[in-house]
Amino acid sequence: MKKTLFDKVWDTHVVDSIENGPQVLYIDKHLIHEVTSPQAFASLEERGIPVLRPNQIVATADHNTPTINQHLPIQDKLSKKQLEQLSINCTKNGITLYELGHKYNGIVHVMAPELGITLPGMTIVCGDSHTSTHGAFGTIAFGIGTSQVAQVFASQCLLLTKPKSLRVSVNGTLKNGVLPKDVILYIISKIGTNAGTGYFCEYAGDVFENMSMEGRMTVCNMSIEMGARGGMIAPDQTTFEYVKDREFTPKGDAFDQKIAYWKTLPTDEGAPFDKEHFFEAEDIEPMVTYGTNPGMGIKISESIPKNNSASFQKSLKYMGFEQGDSLINKPVNFVFIGSCTNSRIEDFRVVANFIKGKQKAHNVTAWLVPGSKQVESQIIKEGLKTVFEAAGFELRQPGCSACLAMNDDKIPQGEYCVSTSNRNFEGRQGQGARTILASPLVAAATAIAGKIVDITKEVEHLEFT
Amino acid sequence: MEKFRTLRSRAVPLAIENVDTDQIIPARFLKATDRNGFGDNVFRDWRYHKNGEPNTDFAFNNTNYSGNILVAGDNFGCGSSREHAAWALADYGFKVIVSSFFADIFKGNALNNGLLPVQVSERFLKTLLDEITANPEIQITVNLESQTISLENSNNTEGFEIDTYKKTCMINGYDDIDFLLSKKETIEAFESQKNY
């Protein structure tokens, strides 16, 4: 029988099946962080159940960490306590932890791929919905709740019903200045925020084949924003070259054997999908969102559509926009470049390339938050920090930061923020804050102009890859 | 986990679509290391103005409405995987959430906490919202064994789907850990034979 990439990885991980019920799926890697793990550790402890496979768990501190003065004691008492609890739990259970200040510390979905913890053909879970990021490697990776975190601790397995399959194909050549973030925002704007619910998505076609691993991670990261638990891209030479020689990637013969296996994973020609969508690369332009869910996106040159539903109206009212408005020339005082969606070195290269020799607008606070210590080091090594500082941007320390504003990095009430993160929900970046999702390029251009500008007119001569 | 068979209750209407888990429990309340007390902050920024005054336009603050059932718009629980959203709704007192569509992760989290997600047709959802708004006293019965939801004093009943395994868990108060631990030998055998 012809199988999809998803079928192949799923089927090799099925431990057992319940008649007319879910399957027991084996989990290769379990990533944890400070926010969604403490209650799971506590519930196991209450029941006297040990962690079954501590060596398959990797922990980092990211959601709640400050992005300045990381060498000083954390001021916020609750944050401090949560981070201390993570350290206690990891020590007690023999789990590797890259805590604040560690050279491998970073956002969980940036840290694991760059260390070679994420490899093709694996099953990976984490108590975080953006675990879908790891699907870029041809991995079944998805977010879970805390009860499920406890289940994986106890059994290294989860009880799951196999999702349906969805394929989104984008073929052709992307226009200059159209980045992976624009591709995924475009897809979600076309198919909606619940089109993927109940499905696991595969992204296929030239556009993804020609994309870097970091670009693929940006795309897969936002699969959950269309409701899909996860999104995958078939592993290929780009994948193999990326994972080769990373810290925890197998070396030598073991690596060659892995590659031979990984080459069998791509979807068989003619394998059936439950649902398919097709798009043309030429139709995609730099995108911005105008509402309070990631599906409310338009091409930067378009106007906000008309829709009379109460939810749509509520959303526009929150954002302070009107139907028919263009976002071009809207003044913006905050720009955030970071998050598990866009905080890798390529993202910062795009920004540096665009702002080099320019100055940010006076009204703008521009935060650059690297995804990990390693990304931060690379920024410094490549001299990008100097470019950022000269342009008046603030390079902060790694963490989730203003993507979810759990730490002190909050956007003030009523302010607009052009953000490279993944969610524009009400209050996501701070109470009353208004988020406009965009690519790192659109964010950089906004910071320079102090307002949203039609980037399509500025990028013809720029190189982005 | 608490057992669930049937519930007869009034309901609170929330006719908003795409309610995300950031609204159900904003991130700034996720710093706790236990799972208690999240109900105090459920829908915090919709229930209260920034100055701390209750927002009287929000259904939870309308004294006409009460009960253990929340009836919400399409695509309820989208966004973050935070189980704190399910804990907050359960802690506030809800036992059933009704919507025409649930986000995957939220649905699983709810079931793992004895909070029953009941998916109904868009038509039935509209009927429920209209009837509750017109008559906040109206009683709704959710019967898990027969998989039905009914509006009292009318012929409005609809069936709902639930995975047989999950239904058994809800009725008996079992959780997945009990089941997975019973599979320990099978899991270890799988580990020793896996060849990928």
mmCIF file of C-alpha atoms in Angstrom, chain A residues 12-16 18 20 22 24 26 28 35-36 38-39 43-44 47 49 52-53 56 64 76 78-79 81-82 85 127-129 143-148 150-151 154-155 157 159 161 193-194 197-198 224 227 229 258 261 293 311 314 404 406 413 423 425-426 428 431, chain B residues 15-18 20-23 27-35 38 44-46 48-50 74-75 78-84 87 101-106 108-109 112-113 163-166 175-181 183-184 186-188 190-191 194-196:
data_model
loop_
_atom_site.group_PDB
_atom_site.id
_atom_site.type_symbol
_atom_site.label_atom_id
_atom_site.label_comp_id
_atom_site.label_asym_id
_atom_site.label_seq_id
_atom_site.Cartn_x
_atom_site.Cartn_y
_atom_site.Cartn_z
ATOM 1 C CA THR A 12 6.689 2.553 12.861
ATOM 2 C CA HIS A 13 5.852 4.073 16.245
ATOM 3 C CA VAL A 14 2.613 2.219 17.007
ATOM 4 C CA VAL A 15 3.153 0.045 20.079
ATOM 5 C CA ASP A 16 -0.401 -1.214 20.400
ATOM 6 C CA ILE A 18 -7.192 -0.480 21.188
ATOM 7 C CA ASN A 20 -12.413 0.945 18.184
ATOM 8 C CA PRO A 22 -6.870 5.092 20.095
ATOM 9 C CA VAL A 24 -0.410 3.655 21.806
ATOM 10 C CA TYR A 26 5.898 5.606 21.105
ATOM 11 C CA ASP A 28 11.322 9.243 20.835
ATOM 12 C CA VAL A 35 5.498 26.395 32.288
ATOM 13 C CA THR A 36 3.745 23.156 31.309
ATOM 14 C CA PRO A 38 5.575 21.322 36.984
ATOM 15 C CA GLN A 39 2.034 19.983 37.377
ATOM 16 C CA SER A 43 0.973 14.425 39.597
ATOM 17 C CA LEU A 44 3.467 11.574 39.057
ATOM 18 C CA ARG A 47 0.946 8.748 42.555
ATOM 19 C CA ILE A 49 5.139 6.837 39.476
ATOM 20 C CA LEU A 52 10.381 5.967 32.704
ATOM 21 C CA ARG A 53 13.039 7.268 30.243
ATOM 22 C CA GLN A 56 14.858 10.781 26.191
ATOM 23 C CA ASN A 64 9.390 32.905 31.554
ATOM 24 C CA ASP A 76 9.738 38.316 39.421
ATOM 25 C CA LEU A 78 6.699 33.649 40.582
ATOM 26 C CA SER A 79 8.926 33.322 37.513
ATOM 27 C CA LYS A 81 9.989 29.932 41.597
ATOM 28 C CA GLN A 82 8.826 28.273 38.373
ATOM 29 C CA GLN A 85 11.039 24.134 40.260
ATOM 30 C CA GLY A 127 3.868 20.818 26.186
ATOM 31 C CA ASP A 128 3.793 23.628 23.664
ATOM 32 C CA SER A 129 1.644 23.919 20.563
ATOM 33 C CA GLY A 143 2.091 19.968 21.160
ATOM 34 C CA ILE A 144 0.481 18.243 24.126
ATOM 35 C CA GLY A 145 -1.260 19.228 27.333
ATOM 36 C CA THR A 146 0.191 18.743 30.781
ATOM 37 C CA SER A 147 -1.764 15.516 31.453
ATOM 38 C CA GLN A 148 -0.086 14.122 28.354
ATOM 39 C CA ALA A 150 2.705 13.224 32.620
ATOM 40 C CA GLN A 151 1.696 10.270 30.423
ATOM 41 C CA ALA A 154 5.258 7.631 32.948
ATOM 42 C CA SER A 155 5.265 5.485 29.810
ATOM 43 C CA CYS A 157 3.954 6.783 25.045
ATOM 44 C CA LEU A 159 -2.783 7.353 23.544
ATOM 45 C CA THR A 161 -6.238 8.497 17.427
ATOM 46 C CA THR A 193 -7.641 28.853 11.314
ATOM 47 C CA ASN A 194 -9.510 25.566 11.669
ATOM 48 C CA THR A 197 -8.122 20.630 12.843
ATOM 49 C CA GLY A 198 -8.115 16.837 13.002
ATOM 50 C CA ILE A 224 -1.104 24.823 14.578
ATOM 51 C CA GLY A 227 -5.590 23.990 13.525
ATOM 52 C CA ARG A 229 -1.516 19.374 15.264
ATOM 53 C CA LYS A 258 20.322 6.919 9.277
ATOM 54 C CA TYR A 261 16.608 5.058 6.289
ATOM 55 C CA ASN A 293 -6.343 35.423 14.713
ATOM 56 C CA SER A 311 -16.675 38.003 15.755
ATOM 57 C CA LYS A 314 -15.219 42.505 17.560
ATOM 58 C CA LEU A 404 3.504 35.698 24.730
ATOM 59 C CA MET A 406 4.910 36.069 30.149
ATOM 60 C CA GLN A 413 -2.077 48.932 26.082
ATOM 61 C CA ARG A 423 -0.199 34.748 17.298
ATOM 62 C CA PHE A 425 -4.701 37.027 19.719
ATOM 63 C CA GLU A 426 -6.150 39.771 21.922
ATOM 64 C CA ARG A 428 -1.142 38.096 23.503
ATOM 65 C CA GLN A 431 -3.027 43.524 27.925
ATOM 66 C CA ALA B 15 -21.544 33.605 21.276
ATOM 67 C CA ILE B 16 -18.000 34.341 20.132
ATOM 68 C CA GLU B 17 -16.094 32.331 17.526
ATOM 69 C CA ASN B 18 -12.434 31.281 17.651
ATOM 70 C CA ASP B 20 -8.412 31.006 21.955
ATOM 71 C CA THR B 21 -6.744 29.667 25.073
ATOM 72 C CA ASP B 22 -4.939 32.999 25.595
ATOM 73 C CA GLN B 23 -8.390 34.499 26.283
ATOM 74 C CA ALA B 27 -0.182 33.860 29.796
ATOM 75 C CA ARG B 28 0.632 36.071 32.764
ATOM 76 C CA PHE B 29 -1.349 33.660 34.957
ATOM 77 C CA LEU B 30 0.670 30.612 33.901
ATOM 78 C CA LYS B 31 3.414 31.071 36.467
ATOM 79 C CA ALA B 32 1.865 28.745 39.031
ATOM 80 C CA THR B 33 3.463 25.391 39.744
ATOM 81 C CA ASP B 34 0.247 23.695 40.848
ATOM 82 C CA ARG B 35 -3.098 23.362 39.100
ATOM 83 C CA PHE B 38 -7.032 29.172 37.806
ATOM 84 C CA ARG B 44 -9.699 37.553 32.971
ATOM 85 C CA ASP B 45 -9.378 40.254 30.311
ATOM 86 C CA TRP B 46 -12.927 39.782 29.050
ATOM 87 C CA TYR B 48 -12.637 42.634 33.927
ATOM 88 C CA HIS B 49 -11.596 46.015 32.613
ATOM 89 C CA LYS B 50 -7.956 46.947 33.056
ATOM 90 C CA ASP B 74 -17.283 27.810 16.657
ATOM 91 C CA ASN B 75 -13.622 26.670 16.977
ATOM 92 C CA CYS B 78 -7.765 27.235 19.513
ATOM 93 C CA GLY B 79 -4.163 28.330 19.965
ATOM 94 C CA SER B 80 -1.832 27.407 22.789
ATOM 95 C CA SER B 81 -1.700 23.875 24.219
ATOM 96 C CA ARG B 82 -1.869 25.201 27.803
ATOM 97 C CA GLU B 83 -3.927 22.753 29.850
ATOM 98 C CA HIS B 84 -4.382 25.647 32.264
ATOM 99 C CA TRP B 87 -8.166 23.675 34.510
ATOM 100 C CA PHE B 101 -16.193 22.844 16.719
ATOM 101 C CA PHE B 102 -13.296 22.333 19.125
ATOM 102 C CA ALA B 103 -9.573 22.740 18.596
ATOM 103 C CA ASP B 104 -7.771 19.376 18.941
ATOM 104 C CA ILE B 105 -5.426 20.006 21.827
ATOM 105 C CA PHE B 106 -8.045 21.769 23.945
ATOM 106 C CA GLY B 108 -7.951 16.353 24.570
ATOM 107 C CA ASN B 109 -7.003 18.481 27.570
ATOM 108 C CA ASN B 112 -8.205 14.488 30.478
ATOM 109 C CA ASN B 113 -9.717 16.678 33.190
ATOM 110 C CA ASP B 163 -14.484 8.122 21.215
ATOM 111 C CA THR B 164 -15.636 4.872 22.901
ATOM 112 C CA TYR B 165 -12.448 4.624 24.932
ATOM 113 C CA LYS B 166 -12.725 8.217 26.157
ATOM 114 C CA ASP B 175 -7.244 8.454 33.090
ATOM 115 C CA ASP B 176 -4.774 7.496 30.365
ATOM 116 C CA ILE B 177 -1.862 6.969 32.746
ATOM 117 C CA ASP B 178 -3.595 3.975 34.336
ATOM 118 C CA PHE B 179 -4.045 2.443 30.908
ATOM 119 C CA LEU B 180 -0.520 3.199 29.681
ATOM 120 C CA LEU B 181 1.062 1.769 32.820
ATOM 121 C CA LYS B 183 0.969 -1.651 28.848
ATOM 122 C CA LYS B 184 4.455 -1.420 30.318
ATOM 123 C CA THR B 186 4.366 -4.187 25.555
ATOM 124 C CA ILE B 187 6.146 -0.831 25.557
ATOM 125 C CA GLU B 188 9.418 -2.375 26.721
ATOM 126 C CA PHE B 190 8.603 -2.403 21.464
ATOM 127 C CA GLU B 191 11.688 -0.542 22.672
ATOM 128 C CA LYS B 194 12.465 -0.951 17.285
ATOM 129 C CA ASN B 195 14.509 -0.689 14.131
ATOM 130 C CA TYR B 196 14.119 2.861 12.888
#
